[in-house]
Short mmCIF file of C-alpha atoms in Angstrom, two decimals:
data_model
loop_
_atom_site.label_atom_id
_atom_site.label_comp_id
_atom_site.label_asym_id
_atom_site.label_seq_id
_atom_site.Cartn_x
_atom_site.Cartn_y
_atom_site.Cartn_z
CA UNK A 24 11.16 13.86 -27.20
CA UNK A 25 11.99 13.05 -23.47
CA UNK A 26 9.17 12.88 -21.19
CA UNK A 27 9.35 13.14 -17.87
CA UNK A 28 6.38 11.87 -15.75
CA UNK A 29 6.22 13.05 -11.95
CA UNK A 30 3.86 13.95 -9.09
CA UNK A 31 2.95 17.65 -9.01
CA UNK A 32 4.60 20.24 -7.25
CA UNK A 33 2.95 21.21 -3.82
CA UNK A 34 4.84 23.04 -0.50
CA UNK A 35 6.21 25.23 -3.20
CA UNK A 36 8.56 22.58 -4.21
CA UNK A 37 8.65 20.79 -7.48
CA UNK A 38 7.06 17.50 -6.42
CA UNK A 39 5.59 15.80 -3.41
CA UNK A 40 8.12 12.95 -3.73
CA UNK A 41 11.56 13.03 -2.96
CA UNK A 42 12.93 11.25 -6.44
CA UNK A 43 10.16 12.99 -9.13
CA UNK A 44 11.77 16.10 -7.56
CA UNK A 45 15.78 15.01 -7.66
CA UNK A 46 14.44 13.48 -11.44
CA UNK A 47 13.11 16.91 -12.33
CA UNK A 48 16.35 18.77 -10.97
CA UNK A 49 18.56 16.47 -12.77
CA UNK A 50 17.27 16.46 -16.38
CA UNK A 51 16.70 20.38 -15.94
CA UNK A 52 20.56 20.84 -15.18
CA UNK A 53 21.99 17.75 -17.50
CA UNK A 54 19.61 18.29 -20.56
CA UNK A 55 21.34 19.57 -23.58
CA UNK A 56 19.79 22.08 -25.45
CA UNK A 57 19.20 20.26 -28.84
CA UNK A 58 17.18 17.89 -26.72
CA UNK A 59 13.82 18.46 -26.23
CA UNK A 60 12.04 17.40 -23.29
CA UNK A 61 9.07 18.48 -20.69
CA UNK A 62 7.81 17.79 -17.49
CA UNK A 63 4.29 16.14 -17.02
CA UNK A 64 2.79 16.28 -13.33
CA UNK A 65 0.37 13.43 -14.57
CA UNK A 66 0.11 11.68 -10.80
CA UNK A 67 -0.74 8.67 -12.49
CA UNK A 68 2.05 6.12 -11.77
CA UNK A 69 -0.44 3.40 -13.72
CA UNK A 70 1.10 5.30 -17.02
CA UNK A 71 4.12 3.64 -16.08
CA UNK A 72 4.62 -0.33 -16.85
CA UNK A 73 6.53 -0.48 -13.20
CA UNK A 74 3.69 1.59 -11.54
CA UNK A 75 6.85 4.00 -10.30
CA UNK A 76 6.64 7.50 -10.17
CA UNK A 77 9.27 9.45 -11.77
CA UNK A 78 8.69 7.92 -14.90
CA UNK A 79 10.48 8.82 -18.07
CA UNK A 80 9.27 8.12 -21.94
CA UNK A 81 11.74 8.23 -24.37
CA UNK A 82 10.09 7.18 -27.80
CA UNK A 83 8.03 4.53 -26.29
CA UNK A 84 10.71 3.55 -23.76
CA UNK A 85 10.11 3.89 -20.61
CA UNK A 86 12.31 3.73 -17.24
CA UNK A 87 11.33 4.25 -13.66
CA UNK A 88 13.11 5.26 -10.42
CA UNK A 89 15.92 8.15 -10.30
CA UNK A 90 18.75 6.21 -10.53
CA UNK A 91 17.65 3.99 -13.55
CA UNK A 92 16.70 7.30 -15.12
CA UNK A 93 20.62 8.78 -14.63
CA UNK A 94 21.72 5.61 -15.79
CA UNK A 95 19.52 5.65 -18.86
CA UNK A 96 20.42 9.38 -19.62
CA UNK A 97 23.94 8.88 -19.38
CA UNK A 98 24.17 5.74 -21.92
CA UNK A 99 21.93 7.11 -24.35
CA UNK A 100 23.45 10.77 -24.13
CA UNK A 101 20.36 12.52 -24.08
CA UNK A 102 22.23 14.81 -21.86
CA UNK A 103 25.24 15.73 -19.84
CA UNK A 104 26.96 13.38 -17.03
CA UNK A 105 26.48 15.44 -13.96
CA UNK A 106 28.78 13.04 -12.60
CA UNK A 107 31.35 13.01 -15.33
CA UNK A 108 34.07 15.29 -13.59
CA UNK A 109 34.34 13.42 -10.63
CA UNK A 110 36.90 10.89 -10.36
CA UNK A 111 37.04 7.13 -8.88
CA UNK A 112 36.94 8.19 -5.10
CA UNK A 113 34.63 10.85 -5.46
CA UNK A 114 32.05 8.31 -7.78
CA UNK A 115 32.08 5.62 -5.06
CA UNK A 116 31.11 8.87 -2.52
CA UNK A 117 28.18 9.36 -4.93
CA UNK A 118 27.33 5.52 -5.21
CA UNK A 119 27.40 5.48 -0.85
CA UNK A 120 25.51 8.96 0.48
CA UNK A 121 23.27 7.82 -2.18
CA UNK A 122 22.45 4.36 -0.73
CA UNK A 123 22.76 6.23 2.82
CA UNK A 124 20.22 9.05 1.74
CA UNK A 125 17.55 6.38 0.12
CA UNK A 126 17.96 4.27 3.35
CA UNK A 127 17.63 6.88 6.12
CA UNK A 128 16.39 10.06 4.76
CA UNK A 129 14.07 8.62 3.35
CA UNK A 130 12.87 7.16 6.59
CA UNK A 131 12.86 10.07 8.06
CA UNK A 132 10.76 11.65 5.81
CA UNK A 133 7.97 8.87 5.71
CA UNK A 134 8.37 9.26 9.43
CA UNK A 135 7.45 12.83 9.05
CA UNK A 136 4.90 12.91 6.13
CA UNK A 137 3.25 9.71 6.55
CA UNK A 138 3.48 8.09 9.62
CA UNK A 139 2.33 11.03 12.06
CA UNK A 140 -1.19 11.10 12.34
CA UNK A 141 -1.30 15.16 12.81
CA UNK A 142 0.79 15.72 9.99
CA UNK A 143 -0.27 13.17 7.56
CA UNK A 144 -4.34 14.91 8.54
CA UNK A 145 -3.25 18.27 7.95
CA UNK A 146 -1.06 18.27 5.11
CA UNK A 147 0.17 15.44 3.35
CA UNK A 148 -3.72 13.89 2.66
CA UNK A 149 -4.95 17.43 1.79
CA UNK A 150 -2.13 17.64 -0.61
CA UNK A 151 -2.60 14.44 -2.71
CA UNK A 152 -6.59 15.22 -2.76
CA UNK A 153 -5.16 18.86 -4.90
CA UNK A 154 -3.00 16.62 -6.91
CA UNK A 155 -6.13 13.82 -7.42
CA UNK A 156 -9.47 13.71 -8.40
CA UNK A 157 -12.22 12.12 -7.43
CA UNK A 158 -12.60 8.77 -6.65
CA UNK A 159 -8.48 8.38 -6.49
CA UNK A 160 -8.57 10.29 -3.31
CA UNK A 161 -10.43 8.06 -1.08
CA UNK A 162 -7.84 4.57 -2.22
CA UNK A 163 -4.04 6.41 -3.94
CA UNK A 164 -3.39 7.85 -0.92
CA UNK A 165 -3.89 5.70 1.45
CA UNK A 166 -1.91 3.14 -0.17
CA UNK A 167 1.19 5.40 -0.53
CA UNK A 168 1.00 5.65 3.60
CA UNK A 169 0.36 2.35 4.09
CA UNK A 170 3.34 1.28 2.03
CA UNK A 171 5.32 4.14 3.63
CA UNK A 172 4.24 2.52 7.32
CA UNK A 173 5.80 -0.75 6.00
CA UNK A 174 9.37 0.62 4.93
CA UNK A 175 9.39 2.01 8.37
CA UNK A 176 8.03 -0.62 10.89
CA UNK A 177 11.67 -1.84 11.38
CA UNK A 178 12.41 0.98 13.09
CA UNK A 179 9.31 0.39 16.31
CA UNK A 180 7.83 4.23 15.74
CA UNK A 181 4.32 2.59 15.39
CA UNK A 182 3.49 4.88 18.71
CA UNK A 183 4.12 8.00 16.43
CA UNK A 184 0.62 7.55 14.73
CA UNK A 185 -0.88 9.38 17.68
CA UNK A 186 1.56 11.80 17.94
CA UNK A 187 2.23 11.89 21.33
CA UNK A 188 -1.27 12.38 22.36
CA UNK A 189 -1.97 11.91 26.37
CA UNK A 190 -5.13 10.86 25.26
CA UNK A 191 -4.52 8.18 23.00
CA UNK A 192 -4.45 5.34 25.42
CA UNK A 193 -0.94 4.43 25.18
CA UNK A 194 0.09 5.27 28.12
CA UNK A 195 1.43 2.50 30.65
CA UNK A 196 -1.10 4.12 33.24
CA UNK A 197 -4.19 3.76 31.12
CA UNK A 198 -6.48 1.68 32.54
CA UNK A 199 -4.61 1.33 36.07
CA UNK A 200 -7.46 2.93 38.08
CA UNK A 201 -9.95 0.32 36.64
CA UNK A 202 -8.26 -2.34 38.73
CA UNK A 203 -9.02 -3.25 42.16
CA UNK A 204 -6.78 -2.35 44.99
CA UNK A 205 -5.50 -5.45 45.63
CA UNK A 206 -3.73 -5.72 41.80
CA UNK A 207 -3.24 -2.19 41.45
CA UNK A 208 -0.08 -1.93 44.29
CA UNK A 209 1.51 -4.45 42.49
CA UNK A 210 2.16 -2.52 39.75
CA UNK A 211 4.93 -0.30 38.45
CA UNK A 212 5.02 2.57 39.88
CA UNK A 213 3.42 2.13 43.18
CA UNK A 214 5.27 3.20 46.35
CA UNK A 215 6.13 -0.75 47.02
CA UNK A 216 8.19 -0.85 43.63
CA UNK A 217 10.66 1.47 42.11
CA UNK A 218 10.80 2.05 38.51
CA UNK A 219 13.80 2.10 36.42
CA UNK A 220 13.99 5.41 33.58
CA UNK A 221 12.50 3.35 31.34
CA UNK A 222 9.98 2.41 33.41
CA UNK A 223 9.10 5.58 34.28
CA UNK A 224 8.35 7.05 30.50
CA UNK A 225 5.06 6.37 28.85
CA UNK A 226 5.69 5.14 25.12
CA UNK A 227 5.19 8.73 23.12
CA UNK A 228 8.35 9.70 25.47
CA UNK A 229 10.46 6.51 24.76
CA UNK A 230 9.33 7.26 21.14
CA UNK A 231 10.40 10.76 20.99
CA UNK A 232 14.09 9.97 22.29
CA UNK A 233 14.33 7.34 19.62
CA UNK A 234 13.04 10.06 16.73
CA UNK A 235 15.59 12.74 18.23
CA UNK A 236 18.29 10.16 17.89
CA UNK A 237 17.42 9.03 14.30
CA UNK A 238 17.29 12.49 13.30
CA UNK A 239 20.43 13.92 14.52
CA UNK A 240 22.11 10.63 13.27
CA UNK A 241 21.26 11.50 9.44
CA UNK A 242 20.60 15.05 9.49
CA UNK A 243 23.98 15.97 11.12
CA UNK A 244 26.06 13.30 9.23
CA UNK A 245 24.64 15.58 5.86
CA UNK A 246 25.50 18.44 7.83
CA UNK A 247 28.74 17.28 7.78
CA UNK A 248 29.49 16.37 4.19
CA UNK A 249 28.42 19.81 2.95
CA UNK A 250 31.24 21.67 2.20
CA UNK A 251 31.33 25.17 0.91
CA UNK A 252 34.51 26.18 -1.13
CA UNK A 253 34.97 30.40 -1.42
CA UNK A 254 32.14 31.82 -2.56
CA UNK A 255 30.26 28.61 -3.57
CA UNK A 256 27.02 27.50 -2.16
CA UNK A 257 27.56 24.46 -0.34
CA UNK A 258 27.93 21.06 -2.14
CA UNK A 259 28.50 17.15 -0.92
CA UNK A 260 31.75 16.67 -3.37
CA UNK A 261 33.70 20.05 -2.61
CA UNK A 262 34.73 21.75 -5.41
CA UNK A 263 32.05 20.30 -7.77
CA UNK A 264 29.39 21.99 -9.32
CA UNK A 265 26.10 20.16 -8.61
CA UNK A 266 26.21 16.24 -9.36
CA UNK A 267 23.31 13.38 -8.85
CA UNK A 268 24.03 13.19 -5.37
CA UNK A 269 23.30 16.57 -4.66
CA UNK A 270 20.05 16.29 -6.98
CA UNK A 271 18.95 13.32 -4.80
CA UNK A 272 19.69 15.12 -1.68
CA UNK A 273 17.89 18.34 -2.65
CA UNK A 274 14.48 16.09 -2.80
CA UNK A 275 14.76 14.88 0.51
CA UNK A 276 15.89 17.78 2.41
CA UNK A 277 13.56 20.31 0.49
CA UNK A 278 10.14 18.20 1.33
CA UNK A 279 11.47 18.18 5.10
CA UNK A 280 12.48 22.18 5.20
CA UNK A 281 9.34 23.05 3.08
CA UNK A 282 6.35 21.08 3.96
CA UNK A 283 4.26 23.08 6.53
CA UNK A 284 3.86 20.51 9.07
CA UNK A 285 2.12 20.91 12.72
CA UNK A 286 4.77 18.45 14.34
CA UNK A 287 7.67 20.13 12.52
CA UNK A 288 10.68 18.17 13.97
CA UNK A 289 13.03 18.02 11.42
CA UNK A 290 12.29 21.58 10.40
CA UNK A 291 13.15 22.20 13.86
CA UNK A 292 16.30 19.92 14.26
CA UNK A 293 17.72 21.83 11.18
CA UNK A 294 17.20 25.20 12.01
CA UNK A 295 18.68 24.83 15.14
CA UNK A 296 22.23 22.73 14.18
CA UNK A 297 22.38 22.72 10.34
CA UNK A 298 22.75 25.89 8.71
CA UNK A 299 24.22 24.73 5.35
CA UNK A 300 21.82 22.17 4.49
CA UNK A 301 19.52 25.21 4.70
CA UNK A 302 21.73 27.17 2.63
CA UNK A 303 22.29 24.53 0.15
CA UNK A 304 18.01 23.67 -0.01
CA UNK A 305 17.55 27.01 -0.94
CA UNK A 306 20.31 27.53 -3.46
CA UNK A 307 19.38 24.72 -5.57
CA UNK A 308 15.29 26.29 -4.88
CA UNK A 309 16.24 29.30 -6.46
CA UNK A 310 19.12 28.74 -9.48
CA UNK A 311 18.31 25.02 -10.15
CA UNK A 312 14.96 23.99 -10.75
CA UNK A 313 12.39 25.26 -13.53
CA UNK A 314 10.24 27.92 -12.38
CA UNK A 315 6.09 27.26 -11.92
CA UNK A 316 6.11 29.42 -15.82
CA UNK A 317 8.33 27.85 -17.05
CA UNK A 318 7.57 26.04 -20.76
CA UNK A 319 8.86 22.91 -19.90
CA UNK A 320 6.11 22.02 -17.56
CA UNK A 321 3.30 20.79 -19.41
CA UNK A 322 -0.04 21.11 -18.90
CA UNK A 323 -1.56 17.93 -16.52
CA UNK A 324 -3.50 15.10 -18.62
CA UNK A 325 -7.59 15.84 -18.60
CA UNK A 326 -9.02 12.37 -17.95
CA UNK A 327 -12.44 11.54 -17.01
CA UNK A 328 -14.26 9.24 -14.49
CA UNK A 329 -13.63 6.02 -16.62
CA UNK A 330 -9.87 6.59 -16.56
CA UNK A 331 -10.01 7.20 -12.69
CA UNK A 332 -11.98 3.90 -11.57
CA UNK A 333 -9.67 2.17 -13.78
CA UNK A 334 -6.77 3.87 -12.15
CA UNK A 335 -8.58 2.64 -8.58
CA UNK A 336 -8.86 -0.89 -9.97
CA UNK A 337 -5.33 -0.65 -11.05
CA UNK A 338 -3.92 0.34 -7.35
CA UNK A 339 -6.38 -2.13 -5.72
CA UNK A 340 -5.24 -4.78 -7.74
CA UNK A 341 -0.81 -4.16 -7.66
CA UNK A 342 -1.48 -3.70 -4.08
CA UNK A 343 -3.43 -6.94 -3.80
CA UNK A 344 -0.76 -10.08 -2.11
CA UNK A 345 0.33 -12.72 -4.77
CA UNK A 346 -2.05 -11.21 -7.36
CA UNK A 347 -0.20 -7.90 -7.48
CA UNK A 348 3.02 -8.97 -8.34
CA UNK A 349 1.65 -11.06 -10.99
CA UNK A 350 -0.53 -8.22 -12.36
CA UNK A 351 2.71 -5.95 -12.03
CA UNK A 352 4.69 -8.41 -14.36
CA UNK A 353 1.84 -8.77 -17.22
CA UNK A 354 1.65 -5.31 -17.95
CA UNK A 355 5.17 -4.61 -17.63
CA UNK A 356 5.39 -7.40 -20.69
CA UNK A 357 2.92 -6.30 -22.62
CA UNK A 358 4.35 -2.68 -22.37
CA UNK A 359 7.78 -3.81 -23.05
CA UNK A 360 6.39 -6.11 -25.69
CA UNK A 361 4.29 -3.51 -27.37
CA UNK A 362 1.51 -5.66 -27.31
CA UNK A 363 -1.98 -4.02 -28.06
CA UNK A 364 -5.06 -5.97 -27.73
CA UNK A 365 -5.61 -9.78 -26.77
CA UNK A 366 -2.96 -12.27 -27.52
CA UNK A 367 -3.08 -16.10 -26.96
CA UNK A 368 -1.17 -15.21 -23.16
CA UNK A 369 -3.97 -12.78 -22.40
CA UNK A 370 -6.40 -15.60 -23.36
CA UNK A 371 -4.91 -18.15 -21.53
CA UNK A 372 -4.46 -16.24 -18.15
CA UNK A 373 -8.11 -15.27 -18.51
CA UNK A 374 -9.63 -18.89 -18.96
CA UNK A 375 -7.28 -20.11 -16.08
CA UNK A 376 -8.36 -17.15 -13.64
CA UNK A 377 -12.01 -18.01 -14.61
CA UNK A 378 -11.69 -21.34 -14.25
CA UNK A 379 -9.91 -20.91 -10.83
CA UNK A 380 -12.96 -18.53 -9.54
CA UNK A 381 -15.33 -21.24 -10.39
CA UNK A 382 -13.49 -23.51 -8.79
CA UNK A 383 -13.10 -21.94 -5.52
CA UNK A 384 -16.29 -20.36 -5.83
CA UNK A 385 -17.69 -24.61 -5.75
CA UNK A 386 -15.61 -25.02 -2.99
CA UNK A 387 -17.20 -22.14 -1.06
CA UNK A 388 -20.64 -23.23 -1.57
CA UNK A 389 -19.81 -27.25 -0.70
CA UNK A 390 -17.94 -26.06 2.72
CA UNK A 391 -21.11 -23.74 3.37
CA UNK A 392 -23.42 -26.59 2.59
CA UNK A 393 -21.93 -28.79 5.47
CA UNK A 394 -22.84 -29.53 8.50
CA UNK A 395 -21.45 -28.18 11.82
CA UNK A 396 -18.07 -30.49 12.40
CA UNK A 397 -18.91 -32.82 15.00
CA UNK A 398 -22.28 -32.62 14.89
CA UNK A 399 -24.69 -35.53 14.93
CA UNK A 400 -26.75 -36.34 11.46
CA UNK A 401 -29.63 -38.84 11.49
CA UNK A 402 -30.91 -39.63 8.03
CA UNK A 403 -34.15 -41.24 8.65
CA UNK A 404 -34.97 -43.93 4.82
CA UNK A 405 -38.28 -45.60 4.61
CA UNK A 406 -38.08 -49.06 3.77
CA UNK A 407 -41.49 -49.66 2.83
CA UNK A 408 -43.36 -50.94 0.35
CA UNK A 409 -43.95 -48.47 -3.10
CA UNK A 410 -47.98 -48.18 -2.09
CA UNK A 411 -47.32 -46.86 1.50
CA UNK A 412 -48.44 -43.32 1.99
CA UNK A 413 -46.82 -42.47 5.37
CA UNK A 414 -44.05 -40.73 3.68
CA UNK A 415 -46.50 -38.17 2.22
CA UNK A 416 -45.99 -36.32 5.37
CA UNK A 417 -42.62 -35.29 5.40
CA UNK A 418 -39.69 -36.82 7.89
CA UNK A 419 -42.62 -37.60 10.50
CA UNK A 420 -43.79 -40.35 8.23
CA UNK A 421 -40.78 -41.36 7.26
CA UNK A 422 -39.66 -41.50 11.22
CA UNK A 423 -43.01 -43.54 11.61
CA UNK A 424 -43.14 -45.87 8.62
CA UNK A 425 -39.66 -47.09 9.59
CA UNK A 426 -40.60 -48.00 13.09
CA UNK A 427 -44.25 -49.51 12.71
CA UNK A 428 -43.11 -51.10 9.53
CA UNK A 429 -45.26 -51.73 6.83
CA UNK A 430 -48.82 -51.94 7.75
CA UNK A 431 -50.71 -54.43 5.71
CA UNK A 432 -54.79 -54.09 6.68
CA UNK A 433 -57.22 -57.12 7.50
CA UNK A 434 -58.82 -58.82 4.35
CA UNK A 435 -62.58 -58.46 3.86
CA UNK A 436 -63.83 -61.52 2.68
CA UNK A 437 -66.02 -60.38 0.30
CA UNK A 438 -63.00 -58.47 -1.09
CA UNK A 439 -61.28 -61.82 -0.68
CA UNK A 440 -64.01 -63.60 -3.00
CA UNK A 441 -63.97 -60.82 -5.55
CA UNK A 442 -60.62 -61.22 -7.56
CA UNK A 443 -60.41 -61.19 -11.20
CA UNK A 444 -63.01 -63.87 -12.60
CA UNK A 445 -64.76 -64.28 -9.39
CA UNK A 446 -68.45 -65.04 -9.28
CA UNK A 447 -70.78 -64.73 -6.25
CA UNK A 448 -72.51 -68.47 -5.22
CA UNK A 449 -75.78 -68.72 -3.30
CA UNK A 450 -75.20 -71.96 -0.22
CA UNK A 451 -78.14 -73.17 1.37
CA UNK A 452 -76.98 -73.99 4.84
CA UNK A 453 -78.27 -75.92 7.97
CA UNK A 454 -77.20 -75.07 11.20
CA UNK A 455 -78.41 -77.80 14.05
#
C-alpha cells in the first residue's frame, strides 16, 4: 500500500505546493493498476522523518521530495517509468529543465506567493489557515515564508514586501522635506544636480524592472520548449506523452495561472505572451490529475490539540539554528531505525542536554551576579576584636570599627580589685 502524503488542494489545484502537486500527478499517471495507493492531504510534514512535504510511505519506508520519490518508484516498480521512452538526449533534457524549473520557477513563485506582502495577506496565509488548525496557524506558516524569503534574498527583491506601496517609506524622497534648506539642495534631485535613470526611480520601480526581467527570462524560455505535435496538447519532449518533467512543470505553472492573487504578475505576463503554457496547464488540469471525488483521496487525519502543540514544538524546534539540524537527524534515525521508545542514545542526549542547561543556566546567574565592568568595589572587613559590637549595625559599623580601631574603655578600680579571688581590705590612712 503506497501512501502518498501532501498538502491539500486549494486554488482549485491539487496542492498548495509545487512538488506535492507534480508528486500527485505523477503516481496518478505511472501507478499500475495492481498497485494500490491513495493520496493523504495530512499537512503535517512532522509525519515525515525529513520534515518534507510530499512524503511517500511504502510499508514503513518512507521518501521525501519529488525526485527521490520518481527515483524510488522507478527501482522498486511500483509503477510505470514515465520517463522510460525517452532516449539519452531527451533524459539529460529531463535531468536540465528540471534543475532549471526547481531553480527559477520556483523563485518566481515564492516571489509571487510569499514574498509580496498583498498577496501573501490575501491569499496564501488565508489558505494555509483552511488547510491548518488551530494553534499551527499562528507558527507553520510563517515559517514556510520565512524560509521562502531566504531561497530568494539572492535575488535583492526585499523591496517587494510592500508591494510597491508610495506609502511605505521606501522611497529615496522620504524624509527629504524634514531637512533644512541648507542640506536639502545638496541632494539628488535638486535643480543644482542632475540625476542619472537610476537615480531618478524610487526602489518599488527599480524593483519592478528587475521582476519583469526575471519573469520573462523563465516564463518565455518554457514558452519556448513547449512544443505541440498535430493534434497533441503541448509537451516539453515533442512527441512524448507526458513524462516527470512535464509533471514537475505542471506544479509550478498551475499555482502561478491559478492562485487568485491581487498583484497577479505572472498571471499577467502569461496571458499576454504564452499561450501554450496555458494550454498545456489546463490539459494536464483536466485529463491528468484525480478529480476532488475521486477514491484515491483519502479522508484528512482527525488529530486533536495535543498532536497540534506537538506539531508547533516540532517546527519551532527544526527551525531552531544548530539545534534543528541536530533534532532533524535524531528522528530521521530513529525512524529509519524503527526505534520505539527510549534507547541508551535517547538517554544519553537527554542527560547531556540537561546537563548543558544547567550549566549555562550557572553561567547566567554568575554573569548576572557581577558587578558593572569597571566599576569600583570597596569591601569594608572589621578587624576587631570577637567582643566588639560595632558591627551589629551593618557596613556603618563595620566602616567605623575599622577606622577608630578597637576601643578598649578605662578600668574602674574597684572593677580592677574585684577579679576572681579578690577580697575587699579596710586601710586606715593619714593624710598630713
Amino acid at each position: 500500500m503506497l501512501e502518498l502524503h501532501v498538502w491539500g488542494p486549494v486554488f482549485g489545484v491539487p496542492s498548495i505546493d509545487a512538488e506535492c502537486i507534480a508528486a500527485i500527478t505523477y503516481l496518478h499517471n505511472a501507478a499500475r493498476d495492481t498497485v494500490q495507493f491513495r493520496i493523504v492531504p495530512s499537512n503535517d510534514a512532522s509525519v515525515s522523518p525529513s520534515g518534507l512535504l510530499p512524503a511517500l510511505n511504502h510499508d514503513g519506508v518512507w521518501t521525501s521530495g519529488y525526485a527521490a520519490i520518481v527515483r524510488y518508484l522507478s527501482s522498486k516498480s511500483l509503477g510505470d517509468n514515465l520517463d522510460g521512452r525517452l532516449d539519452a538526449a531527451q533524459g539529460a533534457d529531463v535531468a536540465a529543465f528540471g534543475a532549471y524549473l526547481s531553480v527559477h520557477a520556483s523563485a518566481l513563485l515564492d516571489l509571487s506567493l510569499y514574498v509580496s506582502a498583498a498577496n501573501w495577506s490575501a491569499v496564501t496565509r488565508p489558505a494555509y489557515s483552511t488547510l491548518l488548525r488551530f494553534p499551527l496557524t499562528w507558527t507553520v506558516p510563517t515559517l514556510i515564508r520565512a524560509e521562502a524569503i531566504q531561497r530568494v534574498e539572492h535575488l535583492g527583491l526585499a523591496e517587494l514586501d510592500t508591494d510597491f506601496d508610495p506609502h511605505g517609506g521606501l522611497h529615496l524622497t522620504a524624509g527629504r522635506d524634514a531637512l533644512p534648506e541648507t542640506l536639502r539642495k545638496h541632494l539628488p534631485g535638486t535643480s543644482k544636480h542632475k540625476n542619472t535613470v537610476k537615480e531618478e526611480m524610487t526602489p518599488e520601480q527599480a524593483v519592478a524592472i528587475r521582476l519583469f526581467s526575471l519573469t520573462e527570462n523563465c516564463l518565455a524560455t518554457l514558452e519556448g520548449l513547449l512544443s505541440e505535435t498535430g493534434t497533441q496538447p503541448p509537451r516539453f519532449i515533442p512527441g512524448q506523452a507526458l513524462t516527470s518533467l512535464d509533471c514537475l512543470a505542471f506544479g509550478y505553472l498551475a499555482l502561478m495561472l491559478k492562485a487568485p492573487v491581487p498583484r497577479a504578475f505572472l498571471k499577467d505576463w502569461v496571458a499576454e505572451h504564452a499561450p501554450r503554457i496555458t494550454l498545456f496547464v489546463d490539459d494536464i488540469l483536466a485529463n491528468a490529475i484525480p478529480s476532488s471525488d475521486s477514491t484515491v483521496w483519502a479522508a484528512p487525519p482527525q488529530r486533536g490539540y495535543l498532536h497540534a502543540t506537538r506539531r508547533v514544538f516540532d517546527s519551532v524546534v527544526r527551525h531552531t539554528p544548530v539545534l534543528g539540524e541536530h533534532y532533524a537527524g535524531e528522528v530521521r534515525r530513529r525512524c529509519e531505525g524503527k526505534i520505539v521508545g527510549i534507547d541508551q542514545r535517547s538517554v544519553s542526549l537527554a542527560t547531556g542536554l540537561l546537563f548543558t542547561g544547567a550549566a549555562f543556566s550557572y553561567v547566567v546567574y554568575w554573569y548576572r551576579n557581577l558587578a558593572p565592568f569597571g566599576a569600583r568595589v570597596q569591601t569594608w572587613r572589621s578587624y576587631k576584636p570577637v567582643n566588639s559590637r560595632l558591627s551589629q549595625f551593618g557596613e556603618l559599623g563595620s566602616m567605623l570599627d575599622s577606622v577608630l580601631g578597637p576601643v578598649h574603655p578605662a578600668a574602674s578600680p574597684i572593677a580592677a580589685g574585684a577579679g576572681t579571688g579578690g577580697r575587699i581590705v579596710d586601710i586606715d590612712s593619714e593624710i598630713d
